[in-house]
Coordinates of C-alpha atoms in Angstrom, one line a residue:
M15 CA -17.5 -20.3 4.6
T16 CA -17.7 -19.0 8.2
L17 CA -18.7 -15.3 8.3
P18 CA -16.7 -13.1 10.9
V19 CA -18.6 -11.9 13.9
F20 CA -19.6 -8.2 14.0
E21 CA -20.3 -6.5 17.3
E22 CA -21.6 -3.0 17.9
Y23 CA -19.4 -0.6 19.9
E24 CA -19.6 3.0 20.9
P25 CA -16.8 5.3 19.5
A26 CA -14.6 6.9 22.2
V27 CA -15.7 10.5 22.6
D28 CA -12.1 11.9 22.5
C29 CA -10.5 9.5 20.0
A30 CA -9.3 11.1 16.8
C31 CA -8.8 7.8 14.8
A32 CA -10.6 7.4 11.5
G33 CA -12.9 4.7 12.7
C34 CA -14.3 6.6 15.7
V35 CA -14.6 9.9 13.8
A36 CA -16.7 8.2 11.1
H37 CA -18.8 6.5 13.7
R38 CA -19.6 9.8 15.5
R39 CA -20.4 11.5 12.2
T40 CA -22.8 8.8 11.4
A41 CA -24.4 8.8 14.9
A42 CA -24.8 12.6 14.7
G43 CA -27.3 12.2 11.9
T44 CA -29.1 9.0 13.2
P45 CA -31.5 8.8 16.1
P46 CA -29.9 6.8 19.0
L47 CA -31.2 3.3 19.5
R48 CA -32.4 2.5 23.1
R49 CA -33.6 -0.7 24.7
G50 CA -37.3 -1.0 24.0
G51 CA -37.1 1.6 21.0
H52 CA -39.2 1.3 17.8
P53 CA -39.0 -2.2 16.3
A54 CA -38.4 -0.6 12.8
A55 CA -35.2 1.1 14.1
H56 CA -34.0 -2.1 15.6
G57 CA -34.7 -3.9 12.2
A58 CA -32.7 -1.2 10.3
R59 CA -29.7 -1.6 12.6
R60 CA -29.9 -5.4 12.2
A61 CA -30.2 -5.1 8.5
L62 CA -27.0 -2.9 8.4
V63 CA -25.1 -5.5 10.3
L64 CA -26.4 -8.3 8.1
A65 CA -25.6 -6.3 4.9
T66 CA -22.0 -5.7 6.3
A67 CA -21.5 -9.4 6.9
A68 CA -22.9 -10.2 3.5
G69 CA -20.4 -7.7 1.9
V70 CA -17.6 -9.5 3.7
A71 CA -18.8 -12.9 2.4
L72 CA -18.7 -11.6 -1.2
T73 CA -15.4 -9.8 -1.0
G74 CA -13.2 -12.4 0.6
G75 CA -14.2 -12.5 4.2
A76 CA -11.2 -12.2 6.6
A77 CA -9.4 -9.4 4.8
W78 CA -12.4 -7.2 5.6
A79 CA -13.1 -8.2 9.1
A80 CA -12.5 -5.6 11.9
A81 CA -11.7 -6.4 15.5
P82 CA -15.1 -6.0 17.4
S83 CA -14.0 -3.1 19.6
G84 CA -10.9 -1.9 17.8
H85 CA -10.2 1.5 16.2
A86 CA -9.6 1.8 12.6
P87 CA -5.8 2.2 12.1
Q88 CA -4.7 5.7 10.9
T89 CA -2.8 5.7 7.5
A90 CA 0.1 7.6 6.3
R91 CA 0.9 10.0 3.4
P92 CA 4.4 10.4 1.8
G93 CA 6.7 12.9 3.4
G94 CA 7.3 14.3 6.8
D95 CA 7.9 12.9 10.1
S96 CA 4.2 12.8 11.2
D97 CA 2.6 11.3 8.2
T98 CA -1.2 10.9 8.5
G99 CA -2.5 9.6 5.2
T100 CA -1.8 9.4 1.4
G101 CA -4.4 12.0 0.8
S102 CA -5.2 10.2 -2.4
P103 CA -8.5 8.2 -2.1
Q104 CA -9.4 5.8 -4.9
G105 CA -12.7 4.8 -6.7
Q106 CA -14.3 1.5 -7.1
A107 CA -13.9 -1.1 -9.8
G108 CA -15.6 -0.2 -13.0
P109 CA -15.4 -0.1 -16.8
L110 CA -13.1 2.2 -18.9
K111 CA -14.7 5.7 -19.7
G112 CA -14.1 8.3 -22.1
P113 CA -12.5 8.4 -25.6
G114 CA -10.2 5.5 -24.8
A115 CA -12.9 3.2 -23.5
S116 CA -13.3 -0.2 -24.9
G117 CA -16.5 -1.3 -23.2
S118 CA -17.1 -3.1 -20.0
P119 CA -14.4 -5.5 -18.6
S120 CA -14.8 -9.1 -19.6
A121 CA -15.3 -11.2 -16.5
G122 CA -12.8 -14.0 -16.2
S123 CA -10.9 -12.9 -19.4
A124 CA -7.3 -14.0 -19.6
P125 CA -4.6 -11.4 -18.7
R126 CA -3.4 -9.5 -21.7
P127 CA 0.3 -10.5 -22.3
L128 CA 2.6 -7.5 -21.8
T129 CA 6.5 -7.3 -21.5
R130 CA 7.9 -5.6 -18.5
A131 CA 9.3 -2.9 -20.7
K132 CA 5.8 -2.3 -22.1
I133 CA 4.4 -2.0 -18.6
M134 CA 7.1 0.5 -17.7
D135 CA 6.6 2.5 -21.0
R136 CA 2.9 2.7 -20.1
A137 CA 3.7 3.9 -16.6
Q138 CA 6.2 6.5 -17.9
N139 CA 3.5 7.9 -20.3
W140 CA 1.5 9.2 -17.3
V141 CA 4.6 10.5 -15.6
T142 CA 5.6 12.4 -18.7
A143 CA 2.1 13.8 -19.2
K144 CA 1.9 14.7 -15.5
V145 CA -1.6 13.2 -15.3
P146 CA -3.6 15.2 -12.5
Y147 CA -4.8 13.0 -9.6
S148 CA -8.6 12.4 -9.5
M149 CA -10.8 9.6 -8.2
E150 CA -13.7 10.8 -10.4
K151 CA -12.0 11.8 -13.7
Y152 CA -10.6 9.6 -16.5
W153 CA -7.6 10.1 -18.7
S154 CA -7.8 10.0 -22.5
D155 CA -7.0 6.2 -22.4
G156 CA -10.2 5.6 -20.4
Y157 CA -8.5 4.8 -17.0
R158 CA -9.5 6.5 -13.7
Q159 CA -6.8 9.0 -12.5
D160 CA -6.2 7.5 -9.1
C161 CA -3.5 4.9 -7.8
S162 CA -5.4 1.8 -8.8
G163 CA -6.5 3.2 -12.1
Y164 CA -2.9 3.9 -12.8
V165 CA -1.9 0.3 -12.3
S166 CA -4.9 -0.8 -14.3
M167 CA -3.6 1.2 -17.1
A168 CA 0.0 0.1 -16.9
W169 CA -1.1 -3.5 -16.8
G170 CA -3.5 -3.0 -19.7
L171 CA -6.5 -4.4 -17.8
A172 CA -9.9 -4.4 -19.5
G173 CA -11.3 -2.1 -16.7
N174 CA -10.6 0.1 -13.8
E175 CA -9.7 -2.0 -10.8
W176 CA -9.1 -0.9 -7.2
T177 CA -6.8 -2.1 -4.4
G178 CA -9.4 -4.7 -3.4
S179 CA -9.3 -6.4 -6.7
L180 CA -5.9 -5.9 -8.3
S181 CA -4.5 -9.0 -6.7
A182 CA -6.9 -11.2 -8.7
Y183 CA -4.8 -10.2 -11.7
A184 CA -1.5 -11.1 -10.0
T185 CA 0.6 -13.6 -8.3
R186 CA 2.0 -12.8 -4.7
I187 CA 5.8 -12.8 -4.7
S188 CA 8.4 -12.1 -2.2
R189 CA 9.7 -8.5 -1.9
Q190 CA 13.3 -9.5 -2.8
D191 CA 11.9 -11.0 -6.1
L192 CA 10.5 -7.7 -7.3
L193 CA 11.2 -6.7 -10.8
P194 CA 10.2 -3.6 -12.9
G195 CA 6.4 -3.7 -13.6
D196 CA 5.6 -5.6 -10.3
I197 CA 3.5 -3.7 -7.7
L198 CA 3.6 -3.1 -4.0
L199 CA 0.0 -3.1 -2.7
F200 CA -1.5 -2.0 0.6
H201 CA -5.3 -2.6 0.9
N202 CA -6.5 -1.1 4.2
P203 CA -9.7 -3.1 5.2
A204 CA -10.6 -0.3 7.9
D205 CA -10.9 2.5 5.2
P206 CA -10.5 0.7 1.8
A207 CA -11.2 3.8 -0.4
R208 CA -9.0 6.2 1.5
G209 CA -6.5 4.4 3.5
S210 CA -5.2 2.0 0.7
H211 CA -2.5 2.6 -1.9
V212 CA -0.5 0.9 -4.7
T213 CA 2.8 1.8 -6.4
I214 CA 4.5 0.3 -9.4
F215 CA 8.1 -1.1 -8.8
G216 CA 10.6 0.6 -11.1
G217 CA 13.8 -1.1 -9.9
W218 CA 16.0 -1.0 -6.8
A219 CA 17.4 2.4 -5.7
N220 CA 20.2 1.1 -3.6
S221 CA 22.3 -2.1 -3.2
A222 CA 20.7 -2.9 0.1
R223 CA 17.3 -3.1 -1.5
T224 CA 15.7 -1.0 1.1
S225 CA 14.4 1.6 -1.3
Y226 CA 13.2 1.6 -4.8
L227 CA 12.0 3.8 -7.8
A228 CA 8.3 4.1 -7.2
Y229 CA 5.9 5.1 -10.1
E230 CA 2.6 6.2 -8.5
Q231 CA -0.5 8.2 -9.0
T232 CA -0.9 10.6 -6.0
K233 CA -1.7 14.3 -5.6
P234 CA -1.0 16.4 -7.4
T235 CA 0.1 14.5 -10.5
T236 CA 1.7 11.2 -11.5
R237 CA 5.3 11.0 -10.2
K238 CA 8.3 8.7 -9.8
Q239 CA 10.7 9.0 -7.1
N240 CA 13.0 6.9 -4.6
T241 CA 10.7 5.5 -1.9
P242 CA 11.3 3.3 1.1
L243 CA 10.5 -0.3 0.4
G244 CA 7.5 -0.3 2.8
Y245 CA 6.4 3.1 1.5
W246 CA 6.6 5.8 4.3
T247 CA 4.6 3.7 6.9
H248 CA 2.8 0.4 7.2
S249 CA 6.2 -1.3 6.2
D250 CA 4.8 -4.8 7.1
K251 CA 1.6 -4.3 5.1
Y252 CA 2.7 -3.5 1.6
L253 CA 2.6 -6.8 -0.4
A254 CA 4.4 -7.5 -3.6
Y255 CA 2.5 -8.8 -6.6
R256 CA 3.4 -9.8 -10.2
Y257 CA 1.0 -9.3 -13.1
K258 CA -0.1 -12.8 -14.3
G259 CA 0.3 -11.8 -18.0
V260 CA 3.9 -10.4 -17.7
S261 CA 6.8 -11.6 -19.8
D262 CA 10.4 -10.6 -20.0
G263 CA 10.5 -10.7 -23.8
A264 CA 12.8 -12.8 -25.9
A265 CA 16.0 -11.8 -27.5
G266 CA 15.5 -10.6 -31.0
S267 CA 11.7 -10.4 -30.5
G268 CA 11.8 -6.6 -31.0
S269 CA 10.8 -6.1 -27.4
S270 CA 12.3 -3.1 -25.8
T271 CA 13.4 -5.5 -23.0
A272 CA 15.9 -6.9 -25.4
F273 CA 19.4 -5.3 -25.7
P274 CA 19.0 -2.9 -28.7
G275 CA 22.6 -3.4 -29.8
A276 CA 26.0 -1.9 -29.2
S277 CA 25.6 0.5 -32.1
R278 CA 23.0 2.4 -30.2
F279 CA 25.5 3.6 -27.6
G280 CA 28.8 5.4 -27.6
P281 CA 30.2 8.7 -29.2
G282 CA 27.8 10.1 -31.8
A283 CA 24.8 8.1 -30.8
D284 CA 21.6 9.9 -30.5
N285 CA 18.4 7.9 -30.0
A286 CA 15.7 6.9 -27.4
H287 CA 17.7 3.9 -26.1
V288 CA 20.4 6.3 -24.7
T289 CA 17.7 8.2 -22.9
R290 CA 16.3 5.0 -21.4
L291 CA 19.8 3.9 -20.3
G292 CA 20.4 7.0 -18.6
Q293 CA 17.1 6.9 -16.8
M294 CA 17.8 3.3 -15.6
L295 CA 21.2 4.4 -14.4
V296 CA 19.8 7.3 -12.5
A297 CA 17.3 4.9 -10.8
R298 CA 20.2 2.7 -9.8
G299 CA 22.2 5.4 -8.1
G300 CA 23.8 7.2 -11.0
K301 CA 22.2 10.6 -10.6
R302 CA 25.3 12.3 -9.5
F303 CA 26.9 11.8 -12.9
Y304 CA 24.3 13.9 -14.7
T305 CA 24.2 17.7 -14.5
T306 CA 21.4 17.7 -17.1
G307 CA 19.4 15.1 -18.7
P308 CA 19.5 12.0 -19.2
G309 CA 18.8 12.7 -22.8
P310 CA 19.0 11.0 -26.2
R311 CA 22.6 12.3 -27.2
W312 CA 25.4 10.1 -25.8
S313 CA 27.6 11.9 -23.4
E314 CA 30.5 11.5 -21.0
A315 CA 27.9 11.3 -18.2
D316 CA 26.4 8.2 -19.7
R317 CA 29.7 6.6 -20.1
R318 CA 30.8 7.4 -16.5
A319 CA 27.4 6.2 -15.1
T320 CA 27.5 3.0 -17.0
R321 CA 31.0 2.3 -15.9
A322 CA 30.1 2.9 -12.2
F323 CA 27.2 0.4 -12.6
Q324 CA 29.6 -2.1 -14.3
Q325 CA 32.1 -1.7 -11.5
A326 CA 29.3 -2.2 -8.9
Q327 CA 28.9 -5.7 -10.3
G328 CA 32.7 -6.4 -9.6
W329 CA 33.5 -6.1 -13.3
K330 CA 37.0 -4.9 -14.4
G331 CA 38.9 -4.0 -17.5
A332 CA 36.9 -4.4 -20.8
E333 CA 33.9 -5.5 -18.8
A334 CA 33.7 -2.1 -17.1
D335 CA 34.5 0.2 -20.2
G336 CA 31.4 2.3 -19.7
L337 CA 29.6 1.0 -22.9
P338 CA 26.6 -1.1 -22.2
G339 CA 26.4 -4.7 -23.5
P340 CA 23.7 -7.4 -23.2
G341 CA 24.7 -8.3 -19.6
T342 CA 24.7 -4.6 -18.4
W343 CA 21.3 -4.0 -20.1
R344 CA 19.7 -7.1 -18.7
L345 CA 20.6 -6.2 -15.2
L346 CA 19.3 -2.7 -15.7
V347 CA 16.0 -3.7 -17.2
T348 CA 15.2 -6.3 -14.7
G349 CA 16.4 -4.5 -11.7
G350 CA 19.0 -7.1 -10.9
G351 CA 22.7 -6.9 -9.7
R352 CA 24.1 -4.2 -7.4
S353 CA 23.2 -0.5 -7.6
I354 CA 25.9 2.1 -7.9
A355 CA 27.7 2.7 -4.7
G356 CA 27.9 6.1 -2.9
A357 CA 30.5 8.6 -4.2
A358 CA 32.2 8.9 -0.8
T359 CA 32.8 5.2 0.0
G360 CA 33.8 3.7 -3.3
G361 CA 32.1 0.5 -2.2
S362 CA 28.6 -0.2 -1.0
P363 CA 27.0 2.9 0.5
A364 CA 27.1 2.9 4.4
A365 CA 23.7 2.5 6.1
A366 CA 22.4 5.7 7.6
P367 CA 23.2 5.9 11.4
A368 CA 20.2 5.1 13.7
F369 CA 18.1 8.1 14.7
P370 CA 19.2 8.9 18.2
G371 CA 15.8 10.4 19.4
R372 CA 14.2 13.7 19.4
G373 CA 15.4 14.5 22.9
R374 CA 18.9 14.9 21.6
F375 CA 17.9 18.0 19.6
K376 CA 16.4 20.7 21.6
P377 CA 17.5 24.0 23.3
G378 CA 20.2 23.3 25.9
A379 CA 21.1 19.9 24.4
S380 CA 24.9 19.4 23.9
N381 CA 26.1 16.0 22.5
S382 CA 27.9 14.4 19.6
H383 CA 24.6 13.8 17.7
V384 CA 24.2 17.6 17.3
E385 CA 27.5 18.1 15.8
R386 CA 27.1 15.1 13.5
L387 CA 23.8 16.5 12.3
G388 CA 25.4 19.9 11.6
R389 CA 28.3 18.4 9.7
Q390 CA 25.8 16.5 7.5
L391 CA 23.7 19.6 6.8
V392 CA 26.9 21.4 5.7
K393 CA 27.8 18.4 3.4
K394 CA 24.2 18.5 1.9
G395 CA 24.4 22.3 1.4
F396 CA 22.3 23.4 4.2
G397 CA 24.8 25.1 6.4
A398 CA 24.0 28.8 5.5
H399 CA 23.0 29.8 9.0
Y400 CA 26.2 28.7 10.7
A401 CA 28.5 31.7 11.6
S402 CA 30.9 29.2 13.2
G403 CA 30.9 25.4 13.8
P404 CA 28.8 23.3 13.7
G405 CA 29.5 22.1 17.3
P406 CA 28.0 19.9 19.9
R407 CA 25.6 22.4 21.4
W408 CA 22.2 22.9 19.9
T409 CA 21.7 26.4 18.6
E410 CA 19.2 28.4 16.7
A411 CA 21.5 28.0 13.6
D412 CA 21.1 24.3 13.8
R413 CA 17.3 24.6 13.9
R414 CA 17.2 27.1 11.0
N415 CA 19.4 24.9 8.9
V416 CA 17.3 21.8 9.6
E417 CA 14.2 23.8 8.7
A418 CA 15.7 24.7 5.4
F419 CA 16.4 21.1 4.7
Q420 CA 12.9 20.1 5.6
R421 CA 11.5 22.8 3.4
A422 CA 13.6 21.5 0.6
Q423 CA 11.7 18.2 0.9
G424 CA 8.5 20.0 0.2
W425 CA 7.3 19.9 3.8
R426 CA 5.5 22.8 5.5
G427 CA 3.9 23.7 8.8
S428 CA 4.8 21.4 11.7
L429 CA 6.7 19.0 9.4
A430 CA 9.2 21.8 8.8
D431 CA 9.7 23.0 12.4
G432 CA 13.5 22.7 12.4
Y433 CA 13.7 19.8 14.8
P434 CA 14.7 16.5 13.2
G435 CA 12.6 13.4 13.4
P436 CA 13.3 9.9 12.0
E437 CA 12.3 10.7 8.4
T438 CA 14.3 14.0 8.5
W439 CA 17.3 12.1 9.8
R440 CA 16.9 9.2 7.2
R441 CA 16.8 11.6 4.3
L442 CA 19.6 13.7 5.5
F443 CA 22.0 10.7 5.8
A444 CA 20.6 8.9 2.7

């Protein structure tokens, strides 16, 4: 194979990107190389370049090659209008460790067969346990407590993989073909350990298929939440993969993918299948029907949420009676069909209006976008600072209400300054 060409470049003095910062730090502790310098120094520099080239050859070549004079791209973390990085670095590939370890991974071993339901059950175990994020520690099952260790655990791999090796256990698929148990993977060649990330797909969160329920290991603990399809940034770089050993399970096989039976649902039912039904309905837009739970005891909330999901498929009469049958269950388990529509529309939820730009929201501004923002804040329950209005003129009340909404997202500092950016706007109108 042809090796990529590597050229040396001097990092810009005032550039804050990850690549230039790293080069400046390295240079600070290394004597500068000048023309005519000591031969040993030149030899060391040459060895470093050759070693880098060799590393590319061993790890797949082009995916690691960097532009000769380019700057390493900055990455993004979830949340806020100015994301700068996931803040959750990952470790390298290695064996399982701790009490749950089963020895070193077997090179070239066949993928362990798992149903989608089993993958999601394993993923949920860490969510329930609130496993703390760490790239150096290992959970009781032997898997490393970072994003790639989490996927390795959910897929039941023989060792701890990382974002640079997970694709070897999977098949690339289209995003529109994603099903629960598949992954969305971003491997950043400029900063593989810190810039990369991977999430487990848990099902579509809206009918437009622009957001999904993401299971992920990130700081501070394992979580699941509705997430934009392309994560928070790098929308064109997250690739969809399907585990090679996955199966959907066969009816009657005892797999939790198969419909557990009509007797498990309805008045008086109290079992784990009811809980799972509720969780899947919440992931598909049914959260508004539950004031508490979902839980194992069948409730009116379960019936209403099930009926809303059935109606979203265009079903009527007995087909939309609020009691799940095999068809309802199959769509929920596989992530198929249409999600539950927004409460206000009665049909498919309207797309969020395009963000009009930061210049529309500042002292002295007066336009229809300010009033629209204010009305949506009130609708979402963040209008406490309005003594009157809202109206078209930007006021301190607008800023304080926006700040309250931003803080409710968990943002702090400059991310909660009271001035809406694209992400604030998207979440407010979601």
